[in-house]
PDB file of C-alpha atoms and ligand atoms in Angstrom:
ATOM      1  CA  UNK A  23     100.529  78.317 115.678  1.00 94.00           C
ATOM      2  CA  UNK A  24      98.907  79.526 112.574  1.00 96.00           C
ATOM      3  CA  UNK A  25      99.775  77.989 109.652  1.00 98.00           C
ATOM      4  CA  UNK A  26      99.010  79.511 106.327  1.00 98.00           C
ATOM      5  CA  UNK A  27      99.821  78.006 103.143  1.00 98.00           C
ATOM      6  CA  UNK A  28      99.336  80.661  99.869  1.00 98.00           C
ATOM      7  CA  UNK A  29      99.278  79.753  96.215  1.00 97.00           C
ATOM      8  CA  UNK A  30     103.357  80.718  95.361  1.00 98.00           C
ATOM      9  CA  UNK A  31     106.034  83.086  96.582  1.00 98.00           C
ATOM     10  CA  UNK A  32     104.016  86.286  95.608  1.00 98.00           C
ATOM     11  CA  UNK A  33     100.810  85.268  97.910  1.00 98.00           C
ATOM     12  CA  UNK A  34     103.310  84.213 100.971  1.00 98.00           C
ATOM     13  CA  UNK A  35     104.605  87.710 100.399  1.00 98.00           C
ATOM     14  CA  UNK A  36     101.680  89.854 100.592  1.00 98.00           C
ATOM     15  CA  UNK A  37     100.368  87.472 103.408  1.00 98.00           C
ATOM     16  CA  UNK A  38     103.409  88.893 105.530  1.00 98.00           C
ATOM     17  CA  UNK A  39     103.376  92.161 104.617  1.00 98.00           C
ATOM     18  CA  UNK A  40      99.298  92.305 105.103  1.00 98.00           C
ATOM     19  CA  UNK A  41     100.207  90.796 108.887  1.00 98.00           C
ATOM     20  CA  UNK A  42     102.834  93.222 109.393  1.00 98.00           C
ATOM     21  CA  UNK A  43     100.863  96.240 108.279  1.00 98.00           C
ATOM     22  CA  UNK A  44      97.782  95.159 110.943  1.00 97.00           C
ATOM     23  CA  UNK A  45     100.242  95.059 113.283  1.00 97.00           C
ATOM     24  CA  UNK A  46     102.083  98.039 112.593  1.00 96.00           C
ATOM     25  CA  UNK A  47      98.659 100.147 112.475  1.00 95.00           C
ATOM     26  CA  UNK A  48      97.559  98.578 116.179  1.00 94.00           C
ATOM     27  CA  UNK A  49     100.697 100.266 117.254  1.00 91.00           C
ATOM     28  CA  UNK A  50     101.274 103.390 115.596  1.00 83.00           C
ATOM     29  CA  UNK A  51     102.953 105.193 118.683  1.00 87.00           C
ATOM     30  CA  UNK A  52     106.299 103.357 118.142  1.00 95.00           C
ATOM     31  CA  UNK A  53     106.213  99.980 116.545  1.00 98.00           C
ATOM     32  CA  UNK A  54     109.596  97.498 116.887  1.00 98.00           C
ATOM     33  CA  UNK A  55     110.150  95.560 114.054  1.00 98.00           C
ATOM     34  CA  UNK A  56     112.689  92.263 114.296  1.00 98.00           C
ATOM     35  CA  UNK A  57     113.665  91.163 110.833  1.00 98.00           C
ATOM     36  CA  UNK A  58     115.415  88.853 108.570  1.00 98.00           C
ATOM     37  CA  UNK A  59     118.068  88.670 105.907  1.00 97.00           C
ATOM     38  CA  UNK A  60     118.084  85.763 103.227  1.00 94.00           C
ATOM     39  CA  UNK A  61     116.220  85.738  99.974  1.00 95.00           C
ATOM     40  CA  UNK A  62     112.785  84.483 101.580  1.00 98.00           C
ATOM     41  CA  UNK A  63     111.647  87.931 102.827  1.00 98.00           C
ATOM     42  CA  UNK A  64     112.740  89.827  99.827  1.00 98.00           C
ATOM     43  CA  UNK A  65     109.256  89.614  98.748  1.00 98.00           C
ATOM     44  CA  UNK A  66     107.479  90.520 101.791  1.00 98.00           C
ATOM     45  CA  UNK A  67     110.192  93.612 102.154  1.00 98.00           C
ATOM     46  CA  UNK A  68     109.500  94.607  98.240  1.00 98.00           C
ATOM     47  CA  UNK A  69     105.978  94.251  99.137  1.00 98.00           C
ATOM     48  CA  UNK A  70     106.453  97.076 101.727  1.00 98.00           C
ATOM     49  CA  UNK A  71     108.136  99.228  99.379  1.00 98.00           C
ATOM     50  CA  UNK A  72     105.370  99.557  97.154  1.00 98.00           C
ATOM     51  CA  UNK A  73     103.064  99.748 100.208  1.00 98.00           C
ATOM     52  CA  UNK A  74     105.258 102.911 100.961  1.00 98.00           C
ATOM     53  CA  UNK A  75     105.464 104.339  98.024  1.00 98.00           C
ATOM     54  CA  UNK A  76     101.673 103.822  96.751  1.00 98.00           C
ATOM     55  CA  UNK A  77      99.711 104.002 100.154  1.00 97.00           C
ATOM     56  CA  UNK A  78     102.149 106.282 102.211  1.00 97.00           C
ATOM     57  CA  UNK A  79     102.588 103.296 104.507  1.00 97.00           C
ATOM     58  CA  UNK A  80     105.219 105.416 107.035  1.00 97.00           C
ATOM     59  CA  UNK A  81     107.961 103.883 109.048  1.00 97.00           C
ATOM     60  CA  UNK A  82     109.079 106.710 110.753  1.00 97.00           C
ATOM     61  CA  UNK A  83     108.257 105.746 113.873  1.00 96.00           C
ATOM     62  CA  UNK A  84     109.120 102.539 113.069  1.00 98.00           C
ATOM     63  CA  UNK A  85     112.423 100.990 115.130  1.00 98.00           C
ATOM     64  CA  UNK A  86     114.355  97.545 113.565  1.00 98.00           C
ATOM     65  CA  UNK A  87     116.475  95.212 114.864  1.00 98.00           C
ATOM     66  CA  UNK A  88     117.569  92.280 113.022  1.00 98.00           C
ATOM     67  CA  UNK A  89     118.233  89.149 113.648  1.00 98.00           C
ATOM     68  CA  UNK A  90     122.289  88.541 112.940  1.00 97.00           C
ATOM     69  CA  UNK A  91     125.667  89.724 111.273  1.00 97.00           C
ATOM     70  CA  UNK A  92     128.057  88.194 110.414  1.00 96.00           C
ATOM     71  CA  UNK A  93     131.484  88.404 112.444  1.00 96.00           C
ATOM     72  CA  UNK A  94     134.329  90.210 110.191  1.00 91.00           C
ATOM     73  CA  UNK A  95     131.913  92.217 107.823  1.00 93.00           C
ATOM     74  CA  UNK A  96     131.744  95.495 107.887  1.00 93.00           C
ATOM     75  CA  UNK A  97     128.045  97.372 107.543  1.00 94.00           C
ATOM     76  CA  UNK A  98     129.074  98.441 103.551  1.00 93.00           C
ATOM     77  CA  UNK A  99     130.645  95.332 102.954  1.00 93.00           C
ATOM     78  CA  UNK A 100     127.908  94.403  99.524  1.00 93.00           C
ATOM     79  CA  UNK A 101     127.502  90.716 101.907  1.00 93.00           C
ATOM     80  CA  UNK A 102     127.197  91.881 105.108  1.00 95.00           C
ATOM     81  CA  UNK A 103     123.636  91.780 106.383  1.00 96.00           C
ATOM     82  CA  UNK A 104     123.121  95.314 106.978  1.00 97.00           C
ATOM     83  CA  UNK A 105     123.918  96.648 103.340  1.00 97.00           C
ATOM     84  CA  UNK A 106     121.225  93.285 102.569  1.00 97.00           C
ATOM     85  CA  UNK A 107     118.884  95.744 104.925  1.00 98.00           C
ATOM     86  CA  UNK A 108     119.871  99.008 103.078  1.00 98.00           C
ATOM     87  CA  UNK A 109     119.444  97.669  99.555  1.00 97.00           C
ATOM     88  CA  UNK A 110     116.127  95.542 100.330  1.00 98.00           C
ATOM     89  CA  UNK A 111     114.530  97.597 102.370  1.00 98.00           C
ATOM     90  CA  UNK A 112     115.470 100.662 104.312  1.00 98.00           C
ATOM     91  CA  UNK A 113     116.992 102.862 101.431  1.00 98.00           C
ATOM     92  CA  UNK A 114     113.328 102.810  99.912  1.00 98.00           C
ATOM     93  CA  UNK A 115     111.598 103.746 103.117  1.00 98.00           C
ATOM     94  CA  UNK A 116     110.965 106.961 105.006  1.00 98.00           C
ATOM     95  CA  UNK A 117     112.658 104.711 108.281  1.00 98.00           C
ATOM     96  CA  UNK A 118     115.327 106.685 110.375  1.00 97.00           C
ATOM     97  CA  UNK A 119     118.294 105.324 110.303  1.00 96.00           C
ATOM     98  CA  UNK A 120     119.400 105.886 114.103  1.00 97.00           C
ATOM     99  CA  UNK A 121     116.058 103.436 114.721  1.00 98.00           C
ATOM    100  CA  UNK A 122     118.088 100.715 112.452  1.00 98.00           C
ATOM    101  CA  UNK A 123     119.825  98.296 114.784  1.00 98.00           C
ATOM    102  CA  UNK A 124     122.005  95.397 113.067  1.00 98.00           C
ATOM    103  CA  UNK A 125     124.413  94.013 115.454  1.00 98.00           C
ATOM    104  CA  UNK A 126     128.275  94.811 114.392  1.00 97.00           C
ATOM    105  CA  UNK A 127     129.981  91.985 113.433  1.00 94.00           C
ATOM    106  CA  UNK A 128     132.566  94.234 113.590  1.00 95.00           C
ATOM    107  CA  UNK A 129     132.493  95.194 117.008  1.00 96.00           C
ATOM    108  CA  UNK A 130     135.928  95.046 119.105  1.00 94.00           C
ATOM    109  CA  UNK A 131     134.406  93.050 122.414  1.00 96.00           C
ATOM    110  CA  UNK A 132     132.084  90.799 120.631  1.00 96.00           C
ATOM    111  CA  UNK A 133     130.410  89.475 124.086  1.00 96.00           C
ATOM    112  CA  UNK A 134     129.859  92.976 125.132  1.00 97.00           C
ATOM    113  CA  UNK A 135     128.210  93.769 122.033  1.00 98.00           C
ATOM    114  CA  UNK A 136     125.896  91.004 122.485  1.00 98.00           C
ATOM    115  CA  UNK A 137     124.927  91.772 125.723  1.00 98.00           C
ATOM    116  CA  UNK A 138     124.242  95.310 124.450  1.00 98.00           C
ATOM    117  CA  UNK A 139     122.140  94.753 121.719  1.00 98.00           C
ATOM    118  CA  UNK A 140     119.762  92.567 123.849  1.00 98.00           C
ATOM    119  CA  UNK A 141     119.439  95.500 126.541  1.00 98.00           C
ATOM    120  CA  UNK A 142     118.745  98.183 123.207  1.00 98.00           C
ATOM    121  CA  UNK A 143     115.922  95.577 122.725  1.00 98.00           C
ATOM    122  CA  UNK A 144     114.855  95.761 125.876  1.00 98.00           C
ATOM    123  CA  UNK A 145     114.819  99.456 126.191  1.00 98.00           C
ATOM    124  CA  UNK A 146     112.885 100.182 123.293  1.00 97.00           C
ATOM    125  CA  UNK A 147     110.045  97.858 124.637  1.00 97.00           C
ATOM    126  CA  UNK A 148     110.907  94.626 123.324  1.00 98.00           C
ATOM    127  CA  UNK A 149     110.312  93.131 119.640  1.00 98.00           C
ATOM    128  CA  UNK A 150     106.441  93.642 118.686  1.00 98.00           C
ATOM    129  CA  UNK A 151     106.704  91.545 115.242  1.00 98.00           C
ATOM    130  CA  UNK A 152     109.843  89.469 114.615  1.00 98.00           C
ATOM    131  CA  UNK A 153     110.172  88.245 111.037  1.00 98.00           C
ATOM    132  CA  UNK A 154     111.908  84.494 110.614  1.00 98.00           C
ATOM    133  CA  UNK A 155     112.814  82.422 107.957  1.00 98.00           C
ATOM    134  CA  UNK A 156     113.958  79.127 108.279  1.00 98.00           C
ATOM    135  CA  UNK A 157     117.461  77.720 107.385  1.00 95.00           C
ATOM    136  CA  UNK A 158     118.011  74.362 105.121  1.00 94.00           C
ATOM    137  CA  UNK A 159     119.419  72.787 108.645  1.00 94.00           C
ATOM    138  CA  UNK A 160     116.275  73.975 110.912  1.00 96.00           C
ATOM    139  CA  UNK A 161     117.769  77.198 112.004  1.00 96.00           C
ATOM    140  CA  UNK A 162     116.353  80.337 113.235  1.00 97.00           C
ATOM    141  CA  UNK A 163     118.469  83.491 112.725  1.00 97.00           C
ATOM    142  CA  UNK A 164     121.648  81.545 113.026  1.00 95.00           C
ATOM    143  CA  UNK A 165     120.934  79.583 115.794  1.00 96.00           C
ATOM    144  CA  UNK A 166     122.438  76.361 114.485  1.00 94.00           C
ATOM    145  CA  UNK A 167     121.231  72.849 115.500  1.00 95.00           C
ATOM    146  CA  UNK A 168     122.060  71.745 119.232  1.00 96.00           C
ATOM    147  CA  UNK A 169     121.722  75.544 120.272  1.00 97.00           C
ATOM    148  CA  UNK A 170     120.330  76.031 123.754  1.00 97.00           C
ATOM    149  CA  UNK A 171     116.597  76.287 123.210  1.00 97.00           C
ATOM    150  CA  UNK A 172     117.091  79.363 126.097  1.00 97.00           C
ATOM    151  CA  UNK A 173     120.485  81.083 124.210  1.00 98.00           C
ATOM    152  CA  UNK A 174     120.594  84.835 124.224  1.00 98.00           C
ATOM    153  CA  UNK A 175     122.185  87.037 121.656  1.00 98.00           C
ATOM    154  CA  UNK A 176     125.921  85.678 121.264  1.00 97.00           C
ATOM    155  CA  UNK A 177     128.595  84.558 118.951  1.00 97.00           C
ATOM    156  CA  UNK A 178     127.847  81.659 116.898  1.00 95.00           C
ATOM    157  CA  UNK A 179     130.664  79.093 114.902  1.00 93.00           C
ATOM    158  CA  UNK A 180     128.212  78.371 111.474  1.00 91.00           C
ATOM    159  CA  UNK A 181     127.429  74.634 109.983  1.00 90.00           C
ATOM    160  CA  UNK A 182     128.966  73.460 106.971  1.00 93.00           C
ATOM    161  CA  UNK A 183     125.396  73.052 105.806  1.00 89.00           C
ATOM    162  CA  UNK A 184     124.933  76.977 106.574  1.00 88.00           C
ATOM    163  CA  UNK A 185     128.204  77.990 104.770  1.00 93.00           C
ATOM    164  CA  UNK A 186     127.144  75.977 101.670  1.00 93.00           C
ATOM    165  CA  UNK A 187     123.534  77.305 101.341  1.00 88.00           C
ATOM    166  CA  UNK A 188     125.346  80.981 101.859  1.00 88.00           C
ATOM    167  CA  UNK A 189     127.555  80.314  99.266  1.00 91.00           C
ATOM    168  CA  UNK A 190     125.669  81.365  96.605  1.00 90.00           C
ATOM    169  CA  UNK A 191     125.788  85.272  97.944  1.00 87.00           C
ATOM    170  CA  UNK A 192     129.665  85.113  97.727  1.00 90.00           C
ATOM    171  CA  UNK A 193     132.055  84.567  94.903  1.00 91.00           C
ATOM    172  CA  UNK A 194     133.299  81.404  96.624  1.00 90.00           C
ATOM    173  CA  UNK A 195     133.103  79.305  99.380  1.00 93.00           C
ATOM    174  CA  UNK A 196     136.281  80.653 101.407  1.00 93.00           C
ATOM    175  CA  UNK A 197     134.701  83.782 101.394  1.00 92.00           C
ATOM    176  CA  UNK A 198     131.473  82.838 103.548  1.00 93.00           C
ATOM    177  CA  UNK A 199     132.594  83.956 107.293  1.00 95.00           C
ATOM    178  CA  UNK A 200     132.633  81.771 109.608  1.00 95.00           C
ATOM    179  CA  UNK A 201     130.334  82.827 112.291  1.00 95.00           C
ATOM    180  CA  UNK A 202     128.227  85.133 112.864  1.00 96.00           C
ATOM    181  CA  UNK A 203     126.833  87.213 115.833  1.00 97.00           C
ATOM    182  CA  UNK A 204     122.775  86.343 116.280  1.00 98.00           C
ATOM    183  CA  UNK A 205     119.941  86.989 118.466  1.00 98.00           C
ATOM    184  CA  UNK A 206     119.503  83.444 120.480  1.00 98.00           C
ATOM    185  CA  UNK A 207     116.370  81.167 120.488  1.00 98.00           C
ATOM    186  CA  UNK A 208     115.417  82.592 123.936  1.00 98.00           C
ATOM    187  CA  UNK A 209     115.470  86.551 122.419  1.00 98.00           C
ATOM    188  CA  UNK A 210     113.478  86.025 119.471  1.00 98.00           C
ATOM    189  CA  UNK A 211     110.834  83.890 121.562  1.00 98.00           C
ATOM    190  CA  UNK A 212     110.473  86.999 123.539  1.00 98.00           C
ATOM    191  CA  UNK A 213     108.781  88.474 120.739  1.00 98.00           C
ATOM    192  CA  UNK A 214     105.413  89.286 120.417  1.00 98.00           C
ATOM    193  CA  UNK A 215     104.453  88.104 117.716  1.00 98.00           C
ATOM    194  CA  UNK A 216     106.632  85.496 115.305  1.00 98.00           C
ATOM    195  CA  UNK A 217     105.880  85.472 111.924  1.00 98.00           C
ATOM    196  CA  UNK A 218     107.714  82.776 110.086  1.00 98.00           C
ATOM    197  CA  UNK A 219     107.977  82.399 106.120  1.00 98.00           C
ATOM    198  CA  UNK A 220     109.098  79.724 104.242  1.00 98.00           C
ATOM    199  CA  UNK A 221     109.494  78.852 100.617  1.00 98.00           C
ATOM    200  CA  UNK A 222     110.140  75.908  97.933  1.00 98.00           C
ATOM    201  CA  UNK A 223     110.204  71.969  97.820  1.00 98.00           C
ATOM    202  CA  UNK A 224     114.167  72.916  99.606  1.00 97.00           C
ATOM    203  CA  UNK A 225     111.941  73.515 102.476  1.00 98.00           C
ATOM    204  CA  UNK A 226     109.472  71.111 102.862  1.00 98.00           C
ATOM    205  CA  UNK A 227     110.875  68.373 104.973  1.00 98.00           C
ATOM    206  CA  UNK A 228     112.536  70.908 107.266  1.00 98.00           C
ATOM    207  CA  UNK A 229     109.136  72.948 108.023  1.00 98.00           C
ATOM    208  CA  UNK A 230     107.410  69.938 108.283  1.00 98.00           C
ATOM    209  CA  UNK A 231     109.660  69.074 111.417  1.00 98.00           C
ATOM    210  CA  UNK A 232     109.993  72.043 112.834  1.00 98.00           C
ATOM    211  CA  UNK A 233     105.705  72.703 112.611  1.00 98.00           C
ATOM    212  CA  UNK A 234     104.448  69.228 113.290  1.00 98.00           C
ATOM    213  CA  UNK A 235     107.733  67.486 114.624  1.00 98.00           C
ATOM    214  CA  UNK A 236     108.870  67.156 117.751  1.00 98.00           C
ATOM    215  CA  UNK A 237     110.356  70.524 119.666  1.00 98.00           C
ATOM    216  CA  UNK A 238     114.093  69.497 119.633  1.00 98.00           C
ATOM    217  CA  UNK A 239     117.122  71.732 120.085  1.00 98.00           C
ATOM    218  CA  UNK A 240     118.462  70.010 116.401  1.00 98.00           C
ATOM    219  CA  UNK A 241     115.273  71.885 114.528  1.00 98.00           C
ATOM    220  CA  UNK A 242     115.853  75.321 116.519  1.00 98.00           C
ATOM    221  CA  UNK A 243     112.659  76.989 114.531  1.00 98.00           C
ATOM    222  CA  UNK A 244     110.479  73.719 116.333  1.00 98.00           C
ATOM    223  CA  UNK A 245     110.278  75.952 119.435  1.00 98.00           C
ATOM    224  CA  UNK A 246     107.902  78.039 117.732  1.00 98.00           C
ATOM    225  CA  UNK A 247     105.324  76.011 118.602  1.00 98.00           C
ATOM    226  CA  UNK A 248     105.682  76.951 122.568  1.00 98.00           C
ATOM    227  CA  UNK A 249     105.236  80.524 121.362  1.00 98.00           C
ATOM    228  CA  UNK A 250     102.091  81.902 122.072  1.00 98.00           C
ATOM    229  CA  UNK A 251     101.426  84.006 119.063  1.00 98.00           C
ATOM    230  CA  UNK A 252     103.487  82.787 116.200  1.00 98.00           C
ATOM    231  CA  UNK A 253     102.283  82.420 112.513  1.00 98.00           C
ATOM    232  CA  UNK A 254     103.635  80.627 109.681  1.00 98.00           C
ATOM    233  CA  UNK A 255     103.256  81.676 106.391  1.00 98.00           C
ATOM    234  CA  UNK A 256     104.162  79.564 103.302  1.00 98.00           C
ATOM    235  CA  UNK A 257     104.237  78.467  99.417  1.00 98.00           C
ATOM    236  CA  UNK A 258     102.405  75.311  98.900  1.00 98.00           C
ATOM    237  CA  UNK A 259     105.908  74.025  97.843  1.00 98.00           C
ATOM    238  CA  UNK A 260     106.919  74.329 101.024  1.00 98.00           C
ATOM    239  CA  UNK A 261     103.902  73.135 102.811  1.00 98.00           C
ATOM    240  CA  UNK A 262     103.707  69.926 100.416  1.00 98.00           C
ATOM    241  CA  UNK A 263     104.942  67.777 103.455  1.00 98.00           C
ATOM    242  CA  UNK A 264     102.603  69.223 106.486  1.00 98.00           C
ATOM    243  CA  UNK A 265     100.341  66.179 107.750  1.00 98.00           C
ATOM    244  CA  UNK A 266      97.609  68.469 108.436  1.00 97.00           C
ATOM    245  CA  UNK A 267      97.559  70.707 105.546  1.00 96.00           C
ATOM    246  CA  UNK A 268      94.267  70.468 104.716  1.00 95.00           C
ATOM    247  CA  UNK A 269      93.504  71.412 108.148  1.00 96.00           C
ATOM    248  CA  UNK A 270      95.313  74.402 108.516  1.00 96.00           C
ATOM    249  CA  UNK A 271      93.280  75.422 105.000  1.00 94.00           C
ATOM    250  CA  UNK A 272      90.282  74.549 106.468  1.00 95.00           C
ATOM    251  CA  UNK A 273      91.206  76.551 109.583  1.00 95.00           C
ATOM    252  CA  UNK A 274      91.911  80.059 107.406  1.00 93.00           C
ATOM    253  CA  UNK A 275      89.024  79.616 105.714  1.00 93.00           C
ATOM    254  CA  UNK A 276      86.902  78.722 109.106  1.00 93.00           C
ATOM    255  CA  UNK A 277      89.183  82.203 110.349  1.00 90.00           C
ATOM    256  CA  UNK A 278      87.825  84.376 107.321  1.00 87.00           C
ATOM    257  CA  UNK A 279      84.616  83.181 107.037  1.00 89.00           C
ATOM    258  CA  UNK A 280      84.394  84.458 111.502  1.00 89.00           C
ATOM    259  CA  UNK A 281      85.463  87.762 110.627  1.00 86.00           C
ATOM    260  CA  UNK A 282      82.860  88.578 108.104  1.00 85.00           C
ATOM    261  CA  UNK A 283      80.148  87.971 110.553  1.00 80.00           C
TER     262      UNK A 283
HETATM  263  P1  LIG B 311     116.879  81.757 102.902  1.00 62.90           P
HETATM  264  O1  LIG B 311     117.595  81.536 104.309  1.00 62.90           O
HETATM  265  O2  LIG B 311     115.754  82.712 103.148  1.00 62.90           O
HETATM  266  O3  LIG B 311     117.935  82.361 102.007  1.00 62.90           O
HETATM  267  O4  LIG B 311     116.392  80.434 102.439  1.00 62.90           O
HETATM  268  C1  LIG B 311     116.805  81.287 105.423  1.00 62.90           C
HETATM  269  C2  LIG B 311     117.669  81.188 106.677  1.00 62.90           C
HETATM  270  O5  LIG B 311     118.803  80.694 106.600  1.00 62.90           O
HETATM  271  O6  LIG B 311     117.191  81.586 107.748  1.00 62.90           O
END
């Protein structure tokens, strides 16, 4: 794992994006893009934006898939997470929409769905950069605690914890669905590379587990650290509970100071 801790919320942001863009360029024949709803990549998806619209960064070869839906929204609905996509992020790019892939929470035969959008990820090459935040409870994507460390893309019943800390995008609690479909723990290790953001003291503790704690099935986003090639990117806020923070500054710096040679 790298860890890298920036200054505030701005700094984490155009950490991401500058790790997305290097990766993006090494693959400019058709680059697959997982990503993430929830306000901790708005930043790094703003940041891309204005990448776009200043630098001509292009995304039309670019392909998406995101993480999760949830179950019972449609695609317009303002809280479902693929209008989150459209307004965040792929309204203001030159992306084509038939390489957009959110899974339908709508979908008829949930299960079959699921089993579908894994092979789409599979046929387009598999996930090159897959873009995680981490929920209040441990989560990756909504892979709640206790979720098979190996789960595939499926149907998942959301915590109370979950529902509360989603509240806040709704106009009351009742209105949060329930569950949600999401890629599983075992599809977004598959990834490439896994670039995972966090922000803010509400993180701390739970980053701190899941970076330095034991890997445990009740902090999903602790498997990260059996991924070969996974990065972490956060505030200091966030990082103010990492054991070896002043190692993994010391590290960057180490990092930079290699390059320049
Ligand atoms: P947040 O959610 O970015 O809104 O904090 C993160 C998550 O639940 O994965």
């Amino acid at each position: 794992m790298q860890v890298f801790i920036k200054k505030d919320y701005e700094e984490m942001s155009q950490k991401a994006a500058e790790i997305v863009v290097e990766e993006m360029g090494r693959k400019k024949d058709g680059f697959v893009l997982g990503l993430a709803t929830g306000s901790t990549p708005v930043g790094l998806y703003k940041e891309l934006i204005r990448m776009h619209k200043d630098e001509g960064l292009d995304f039309s070869r670019v392909t998406t898939f995101n993480l999760d839906e949830y179950c019972s929204l449609a695609p317009d609905h303002p809280q479902s997470y693929h209008y989150f996509m459209d307004d965040n992020l792929f309204n203001h790019i030159n992306i084509d929409k038939k390489n957009v892939h959110v899974p339908d929470g709508m979908a008829k035969d949930l299960e079959a769905h699921c089993r579908e959008y894994e092979k789409m990820i599979r046929d387009a090459g598999g996930i090159d950069l897959q873009v995680l935040g981490i929920g209040g409870d441990g989560h990756i994507a909504f892979n709640e605690p206790g979720s098979s460390l190996g789960s595939r893309t499926r149907v998942k019943t959301l915590t109370e914890e979950t529902i509360k800390d989603n509240a806040r995008f709704f106009k009351n609690i009742d209105e949060v669905p329930k569950y949600a479909i999401t890629m599983g723990v075992g599809s977004v290790m598959e990834a490439k590379i896994c670039l995972l953001l966090a922000n803010g003291a509400k993180k701390a503790e739970v980053l701190a587990k899941a970076v330095e704690g034991p890997i445990t099935a009740e902090i999903t986003a602790s498997v990260l650290q059996m991924h070969p090639n996974t990065m972490v990117v956060m505030d200091e806020a966030a990082g103010a509970k990492l054991k070896r923070k002043d190692y993994y500054k010391h590290v960057e710096k180490m990092t930079d100071a290699l390059k320049k040679k």
